Short mmCIF file of C-alpha atoms in Angstrom, two decimals:
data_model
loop_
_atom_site.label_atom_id
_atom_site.label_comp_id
_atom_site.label_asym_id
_atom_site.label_seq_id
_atom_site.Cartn_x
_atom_site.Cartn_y
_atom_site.Cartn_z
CA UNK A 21 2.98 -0.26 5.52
CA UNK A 22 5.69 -2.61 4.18
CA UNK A 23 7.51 -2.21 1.31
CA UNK A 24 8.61 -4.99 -0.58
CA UNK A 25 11.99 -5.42 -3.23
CA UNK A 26 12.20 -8.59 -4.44
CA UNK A 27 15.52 -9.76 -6.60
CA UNK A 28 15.70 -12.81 -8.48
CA UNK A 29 17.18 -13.89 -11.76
CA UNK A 30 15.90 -12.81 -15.08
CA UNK A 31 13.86 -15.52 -16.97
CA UNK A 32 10.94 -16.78 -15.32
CA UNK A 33 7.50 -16.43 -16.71
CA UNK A 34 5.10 -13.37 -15.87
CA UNK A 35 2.87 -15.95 -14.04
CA UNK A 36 5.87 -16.80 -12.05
CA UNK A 37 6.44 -13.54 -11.05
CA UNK A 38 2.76 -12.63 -10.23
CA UNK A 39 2.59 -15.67 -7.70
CA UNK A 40 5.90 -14.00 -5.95
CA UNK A 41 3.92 -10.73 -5.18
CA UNK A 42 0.96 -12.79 -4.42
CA UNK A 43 2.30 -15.35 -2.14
CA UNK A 44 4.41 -12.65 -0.71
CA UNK A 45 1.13 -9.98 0.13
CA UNK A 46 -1.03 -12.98 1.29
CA UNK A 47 2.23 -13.38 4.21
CA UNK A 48 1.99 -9.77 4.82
CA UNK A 49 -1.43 -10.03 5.77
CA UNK A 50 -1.59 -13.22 7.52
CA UNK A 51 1.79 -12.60 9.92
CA UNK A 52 1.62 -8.85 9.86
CA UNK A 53 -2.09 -7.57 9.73
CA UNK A 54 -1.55 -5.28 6.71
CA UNK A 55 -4.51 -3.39 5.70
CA UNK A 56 -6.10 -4.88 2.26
CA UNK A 57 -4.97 -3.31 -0.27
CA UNK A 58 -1.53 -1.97 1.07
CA UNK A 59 0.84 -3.59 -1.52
CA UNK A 60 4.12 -1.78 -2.62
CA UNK A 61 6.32 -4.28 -3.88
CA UNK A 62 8.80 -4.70 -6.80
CA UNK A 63 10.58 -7.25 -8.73
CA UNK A 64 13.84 -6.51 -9.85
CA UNK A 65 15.18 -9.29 -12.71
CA UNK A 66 18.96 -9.49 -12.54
CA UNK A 67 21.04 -11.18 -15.29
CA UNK A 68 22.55 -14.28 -14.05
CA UNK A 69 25.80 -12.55 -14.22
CA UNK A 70 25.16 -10.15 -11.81
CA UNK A 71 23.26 -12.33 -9.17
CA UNK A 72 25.04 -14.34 -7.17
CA UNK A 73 23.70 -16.04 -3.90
CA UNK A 74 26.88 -18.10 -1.61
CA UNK A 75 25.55 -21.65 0.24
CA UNK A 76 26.70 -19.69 3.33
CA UNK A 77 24.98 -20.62 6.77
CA UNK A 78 24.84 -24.19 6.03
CA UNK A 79 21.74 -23.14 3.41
CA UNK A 80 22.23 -25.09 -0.19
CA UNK A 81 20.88 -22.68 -2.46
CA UNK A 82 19.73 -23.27 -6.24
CA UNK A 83 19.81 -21.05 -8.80
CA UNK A 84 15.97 -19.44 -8.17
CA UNK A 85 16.90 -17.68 -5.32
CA UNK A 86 15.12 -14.78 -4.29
CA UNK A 87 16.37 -11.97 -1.82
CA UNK A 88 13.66 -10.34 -0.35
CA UNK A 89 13.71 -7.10 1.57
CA UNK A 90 11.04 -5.50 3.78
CA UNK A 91 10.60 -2.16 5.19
CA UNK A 92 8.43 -2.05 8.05
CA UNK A 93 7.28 0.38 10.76
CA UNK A 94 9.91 -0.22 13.65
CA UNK A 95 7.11 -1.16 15.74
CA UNK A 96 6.78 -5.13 14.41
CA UNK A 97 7.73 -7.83 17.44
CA UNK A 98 10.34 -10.62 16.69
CA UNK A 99 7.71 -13.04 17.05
CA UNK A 100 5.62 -11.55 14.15
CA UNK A 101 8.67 -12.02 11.96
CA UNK A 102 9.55 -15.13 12.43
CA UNK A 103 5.86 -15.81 11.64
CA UNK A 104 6.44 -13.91 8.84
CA UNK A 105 9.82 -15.64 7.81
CA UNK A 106 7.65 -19.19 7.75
CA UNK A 107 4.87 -17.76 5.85
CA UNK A 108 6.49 -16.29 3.52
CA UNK A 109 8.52 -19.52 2.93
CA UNK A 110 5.24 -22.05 3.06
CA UNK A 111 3.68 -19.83 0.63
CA UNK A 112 6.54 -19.68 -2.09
CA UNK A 113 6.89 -23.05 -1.74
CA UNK A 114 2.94 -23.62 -2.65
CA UNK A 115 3.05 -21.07 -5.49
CA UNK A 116 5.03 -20.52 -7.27
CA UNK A 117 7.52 -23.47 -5.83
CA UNK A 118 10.24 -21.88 -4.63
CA UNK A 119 12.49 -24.35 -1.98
CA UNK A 120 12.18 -22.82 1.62
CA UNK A 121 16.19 -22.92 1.29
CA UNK A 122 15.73 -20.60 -1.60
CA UNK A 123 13.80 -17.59 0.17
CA UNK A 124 16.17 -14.91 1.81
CA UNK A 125 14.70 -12.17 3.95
CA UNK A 126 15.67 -9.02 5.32
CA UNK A 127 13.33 -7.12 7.43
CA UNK A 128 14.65 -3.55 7.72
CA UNK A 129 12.75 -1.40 10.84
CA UNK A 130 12.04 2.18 9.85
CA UNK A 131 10.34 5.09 12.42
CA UNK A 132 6.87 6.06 11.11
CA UNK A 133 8.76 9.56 10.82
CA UNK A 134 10.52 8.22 7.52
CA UNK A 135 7.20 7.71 5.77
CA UNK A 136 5.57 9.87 3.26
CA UNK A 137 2.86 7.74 1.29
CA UNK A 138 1.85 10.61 -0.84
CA UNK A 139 0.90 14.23 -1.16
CA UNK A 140 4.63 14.84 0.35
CA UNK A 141 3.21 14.66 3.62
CA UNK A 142 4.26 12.33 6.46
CA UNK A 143 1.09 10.56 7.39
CA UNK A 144 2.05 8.02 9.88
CA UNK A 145 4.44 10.75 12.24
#
């Protein structure tokens, strides 16, 4: 049950955008095992302005940066996100071409308590 905000600069095509979400559900399901169809992700488009990404960590970033954060059940190993870490950036890099030194990702762990998926219930606790 991940969920997914992505933040990038405003400007790039719909098409763009759509490969993001794609790319970035197609690493979900590969490194994670997420059911089909369990996609709850966002795009946020920031003005270049107000998005600003540092070269910290010896990491040269460009200006198509994306931060990517994912909320997952606090039950996922290290080893599945590290796979997921490499998907992720082997997919962006195939579509829509995002640089692997580009892709930033926080995973943030979350108790299955903390999840209501509808109906105001908590489904998973």
């Amino acid at each position: 049950m991940p969920l997914l905000h992505i933040s990038m600069r405003a400007g790039k095509p719909e098409a763009y955008r759509q490969a993001i979400l794609d790319s970035l559900y197609r690493a979900m399901r590969e490194a994670l095992n997420v059911p089909d169809g369990d996609e709850f992700m966002t795009i946020s488009e920031i003005e270049p302005a107000n998005f600003r990404c540092g070269n910290a960590y010896g990491v040269s970033r460009s200006e198509d940066a994306v931060l990517i954060q994912i909320t997952v059940f606090a039950s996922r190993t290290p080893e599945q996100k590290k796979a997921l870490y490499r998907r992720i950036a082997e997919l962006l890099g195939e579509s829509p071409g995002i640089r692997p030194e580009d892709v930033f990702v926080n995973v943030l762990d979350a108790p299955k308590e903390n999840w209501s998926v509808g109906h105001g219930i908590a489904q998973f606790a």
